[in-house]
PDB file of C-alpha atoms in Angstrom:
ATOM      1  CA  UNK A   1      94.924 132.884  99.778  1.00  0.00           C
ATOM      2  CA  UNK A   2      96.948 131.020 101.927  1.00  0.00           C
ATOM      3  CA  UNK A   3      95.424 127.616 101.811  1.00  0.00           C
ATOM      4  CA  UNK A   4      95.395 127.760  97.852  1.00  0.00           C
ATOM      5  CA  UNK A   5      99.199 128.246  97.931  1.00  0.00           C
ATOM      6  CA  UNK A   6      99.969 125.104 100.271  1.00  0.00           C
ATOM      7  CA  UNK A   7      97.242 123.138  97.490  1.00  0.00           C
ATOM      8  CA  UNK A   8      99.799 124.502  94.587  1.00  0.00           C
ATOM      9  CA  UNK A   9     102.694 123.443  96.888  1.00  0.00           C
ATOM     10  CA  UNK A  10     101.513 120.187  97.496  1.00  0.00           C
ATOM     11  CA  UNK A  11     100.457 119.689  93.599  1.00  0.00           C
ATOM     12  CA  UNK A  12     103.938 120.777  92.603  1.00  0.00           C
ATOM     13  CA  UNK A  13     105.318 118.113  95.289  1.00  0.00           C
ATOM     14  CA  UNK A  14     103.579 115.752  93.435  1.00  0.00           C
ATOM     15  CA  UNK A  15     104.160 116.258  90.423  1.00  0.00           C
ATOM     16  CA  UNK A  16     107.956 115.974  91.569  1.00  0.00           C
ATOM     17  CA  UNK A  17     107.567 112.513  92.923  1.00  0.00           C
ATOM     18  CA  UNK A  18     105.947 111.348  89.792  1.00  0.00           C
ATOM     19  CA  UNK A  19     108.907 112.493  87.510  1.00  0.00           C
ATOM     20  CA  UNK A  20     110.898 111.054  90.063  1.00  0.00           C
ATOM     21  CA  UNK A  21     109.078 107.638  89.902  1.00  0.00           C
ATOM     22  CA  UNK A  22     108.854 107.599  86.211  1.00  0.00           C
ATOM     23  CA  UNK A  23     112.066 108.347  85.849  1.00  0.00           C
ATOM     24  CA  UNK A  24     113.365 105.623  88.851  1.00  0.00           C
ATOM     25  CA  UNK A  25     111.051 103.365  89.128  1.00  0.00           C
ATOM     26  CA  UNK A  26     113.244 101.486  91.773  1.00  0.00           C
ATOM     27  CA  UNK A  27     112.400 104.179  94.031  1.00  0.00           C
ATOM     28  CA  UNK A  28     108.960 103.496  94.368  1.00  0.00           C
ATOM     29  CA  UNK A  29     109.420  99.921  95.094  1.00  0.00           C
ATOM     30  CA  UNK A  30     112.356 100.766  97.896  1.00  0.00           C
ATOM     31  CA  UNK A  31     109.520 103.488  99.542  1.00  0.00           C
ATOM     32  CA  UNK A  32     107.383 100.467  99.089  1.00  0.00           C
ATOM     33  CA  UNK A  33     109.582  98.541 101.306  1.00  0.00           C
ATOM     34  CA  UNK A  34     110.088 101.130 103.655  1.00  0.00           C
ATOM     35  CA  UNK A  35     106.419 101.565 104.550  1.00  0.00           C
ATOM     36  CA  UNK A  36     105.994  97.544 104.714  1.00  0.00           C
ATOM     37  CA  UNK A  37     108.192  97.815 107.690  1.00  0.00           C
ATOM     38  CA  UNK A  38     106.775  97.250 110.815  1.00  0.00           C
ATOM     39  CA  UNK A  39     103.847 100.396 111.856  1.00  0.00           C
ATOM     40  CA  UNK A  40     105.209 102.577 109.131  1.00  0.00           C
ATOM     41  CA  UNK A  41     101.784 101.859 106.901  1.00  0.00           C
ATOM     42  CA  UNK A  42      99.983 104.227 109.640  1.00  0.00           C
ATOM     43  CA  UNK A  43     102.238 107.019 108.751  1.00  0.00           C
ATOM     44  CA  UNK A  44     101.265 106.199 105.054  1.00  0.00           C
ATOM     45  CA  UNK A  45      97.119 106.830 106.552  1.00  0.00           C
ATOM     46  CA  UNK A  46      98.702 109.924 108.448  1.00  0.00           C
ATOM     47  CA  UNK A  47      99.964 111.593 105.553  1.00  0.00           C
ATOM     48  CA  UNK A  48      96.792 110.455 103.370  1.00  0.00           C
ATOM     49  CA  UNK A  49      94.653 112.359 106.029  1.00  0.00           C
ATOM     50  CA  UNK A  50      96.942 114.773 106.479  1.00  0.00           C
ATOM     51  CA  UNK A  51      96.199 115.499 102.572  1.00  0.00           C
ATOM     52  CA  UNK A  52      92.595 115.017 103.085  1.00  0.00           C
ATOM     53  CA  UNK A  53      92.577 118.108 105.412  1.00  0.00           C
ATOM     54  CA  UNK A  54      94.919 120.103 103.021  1.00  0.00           C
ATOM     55  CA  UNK A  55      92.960 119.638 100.042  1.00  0.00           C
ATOM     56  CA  UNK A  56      89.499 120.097 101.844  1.00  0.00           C
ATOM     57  CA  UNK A  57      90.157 123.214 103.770  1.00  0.00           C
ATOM     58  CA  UNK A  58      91.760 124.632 100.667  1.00  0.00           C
ATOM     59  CA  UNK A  59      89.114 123.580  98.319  1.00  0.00           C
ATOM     60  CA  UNK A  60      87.225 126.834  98.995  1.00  0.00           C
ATOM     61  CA  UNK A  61      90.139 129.370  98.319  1.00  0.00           C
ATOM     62  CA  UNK A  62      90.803 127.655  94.832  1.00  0.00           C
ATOM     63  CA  UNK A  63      89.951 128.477  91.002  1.00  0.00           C
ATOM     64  CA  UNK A  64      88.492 124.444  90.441  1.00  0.00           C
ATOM     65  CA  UNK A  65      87.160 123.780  93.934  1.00  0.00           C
ATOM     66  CA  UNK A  66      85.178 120.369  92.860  1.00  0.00           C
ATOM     67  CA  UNK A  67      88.409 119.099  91.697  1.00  0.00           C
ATOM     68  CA  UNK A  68      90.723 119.828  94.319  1.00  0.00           C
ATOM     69  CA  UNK A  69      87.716 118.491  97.461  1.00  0.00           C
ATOM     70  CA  UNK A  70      87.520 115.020  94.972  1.00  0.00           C
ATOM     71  CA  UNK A  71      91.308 115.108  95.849  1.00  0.00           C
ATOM     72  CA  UNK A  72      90.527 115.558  99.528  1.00  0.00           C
ATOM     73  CA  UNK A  73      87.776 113.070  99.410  1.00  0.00           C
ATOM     74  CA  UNK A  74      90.157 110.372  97.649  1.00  0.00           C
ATOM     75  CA  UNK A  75      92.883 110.639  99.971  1.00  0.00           C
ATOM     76  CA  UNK A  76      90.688 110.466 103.053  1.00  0.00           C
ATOM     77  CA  UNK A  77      89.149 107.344 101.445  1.00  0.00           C
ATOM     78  CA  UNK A  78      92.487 105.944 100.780  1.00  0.00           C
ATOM     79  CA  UNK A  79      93.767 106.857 104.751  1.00  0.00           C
ATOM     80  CA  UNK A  80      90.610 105.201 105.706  1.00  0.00           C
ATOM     81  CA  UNK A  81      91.317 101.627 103.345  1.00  0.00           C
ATOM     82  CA  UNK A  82      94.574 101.668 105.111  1.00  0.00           C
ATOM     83  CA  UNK A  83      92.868 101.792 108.876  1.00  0.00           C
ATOM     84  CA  UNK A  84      90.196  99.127 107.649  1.00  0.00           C
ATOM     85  CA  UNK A  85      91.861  96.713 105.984  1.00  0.00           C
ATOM     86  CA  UNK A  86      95.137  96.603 108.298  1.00  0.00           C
ATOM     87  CA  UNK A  87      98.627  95.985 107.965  1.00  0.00           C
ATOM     88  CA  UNK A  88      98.438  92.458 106.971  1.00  0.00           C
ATOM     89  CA  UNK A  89      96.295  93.392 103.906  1.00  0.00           C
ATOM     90  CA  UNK A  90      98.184  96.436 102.645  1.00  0.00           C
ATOM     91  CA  UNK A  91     101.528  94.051 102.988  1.00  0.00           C
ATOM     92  CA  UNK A  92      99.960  91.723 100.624  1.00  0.00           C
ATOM     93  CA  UNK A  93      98.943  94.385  98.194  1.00  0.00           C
ATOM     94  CA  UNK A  94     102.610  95.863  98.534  1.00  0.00           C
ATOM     95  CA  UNK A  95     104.035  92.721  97.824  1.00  0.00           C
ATOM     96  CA  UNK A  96     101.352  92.350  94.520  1.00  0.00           C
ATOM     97  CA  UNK A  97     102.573  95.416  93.388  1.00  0.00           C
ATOM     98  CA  UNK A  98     106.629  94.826  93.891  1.00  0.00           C
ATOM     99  CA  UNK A  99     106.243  91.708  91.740  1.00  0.00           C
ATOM    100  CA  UNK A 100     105.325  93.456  88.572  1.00  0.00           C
ATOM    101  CA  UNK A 101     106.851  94.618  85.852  1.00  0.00           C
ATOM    102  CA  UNK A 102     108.463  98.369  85.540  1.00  0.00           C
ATOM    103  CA  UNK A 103     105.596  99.252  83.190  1.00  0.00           C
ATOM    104  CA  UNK A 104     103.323  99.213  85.802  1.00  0.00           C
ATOM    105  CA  UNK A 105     105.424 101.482  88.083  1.00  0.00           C
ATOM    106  CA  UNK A 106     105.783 103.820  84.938  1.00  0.00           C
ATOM    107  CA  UNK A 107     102.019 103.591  84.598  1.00  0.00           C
ATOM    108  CA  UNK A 108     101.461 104.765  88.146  1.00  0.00           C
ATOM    109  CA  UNK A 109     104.290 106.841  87.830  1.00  0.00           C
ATOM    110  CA  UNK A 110     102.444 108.733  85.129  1.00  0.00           C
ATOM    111  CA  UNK A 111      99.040 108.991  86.914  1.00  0.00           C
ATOM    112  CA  UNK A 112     100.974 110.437  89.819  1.00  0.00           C
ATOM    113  CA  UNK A 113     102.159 113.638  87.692  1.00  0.00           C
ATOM    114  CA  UNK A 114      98.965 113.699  85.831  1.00  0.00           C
ATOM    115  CA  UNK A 115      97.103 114.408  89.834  1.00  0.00           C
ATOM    116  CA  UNK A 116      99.943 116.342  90.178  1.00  0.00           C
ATOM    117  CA  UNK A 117      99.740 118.254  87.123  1.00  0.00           C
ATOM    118  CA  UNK A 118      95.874 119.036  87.655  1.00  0.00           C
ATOM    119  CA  UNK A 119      96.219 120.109  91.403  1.00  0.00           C
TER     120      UNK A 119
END
């Protein structure tokens, strides 16, 4: 029981930042800056993995266990993209991403609560 609670947790943390995002979209692209910064894109992989192992382990203890592993399996892809394409790669996508419009950010913004909303 205890893993399924730190999945809810986890979900409702999500689901947070989304509103958050949609509602500030500014946010995202300042926490976009913030992990351009130097080495600060491995702690984006940490926290990915970190996820990964969350969402796996507790994929057994929870009502829709397919959907909460493809969560698991996601973020340890995305943890893994970071590690093989490098910093230099993920800056340039950053930097993609900054230069569009707020729409877009509200678009991801609304995918992130949607995840959140299903974990």
């Amino acid at each position: 029981m205890g893993m399924e609670i730190i999945v809810k947790i986890v979900g409702i943390l999500i689901v947070f930042i989304g509103i958050v995002f949609l509602l500030k979209p500014g946010v995202m692209k300042l926490l976009m800056e913030f992990i351009k910064k130097g080495k600060r894109i491995y702690l984006a992989a940490v926290i990915r993995f970190t996820l990964a192992i969350i969402f796996l382990l507790g994929a057994g203890e929870c009502y829709q266990k397919w959907i909460i592993a493809a969560f698991g399996i996601l973020f340890l892809i995305s943890g893994l993209l970071i590690l093989i394409l490098g910093p230099e790669k993920i800056r340039n996508i950053l930097n993609w991403y900054e230069n569009q419009p707020l729409l877009i950010f509200r678009v991801l913004a609304a995918i992130i609560l949607a995840c959140g909303a299903v974990i």
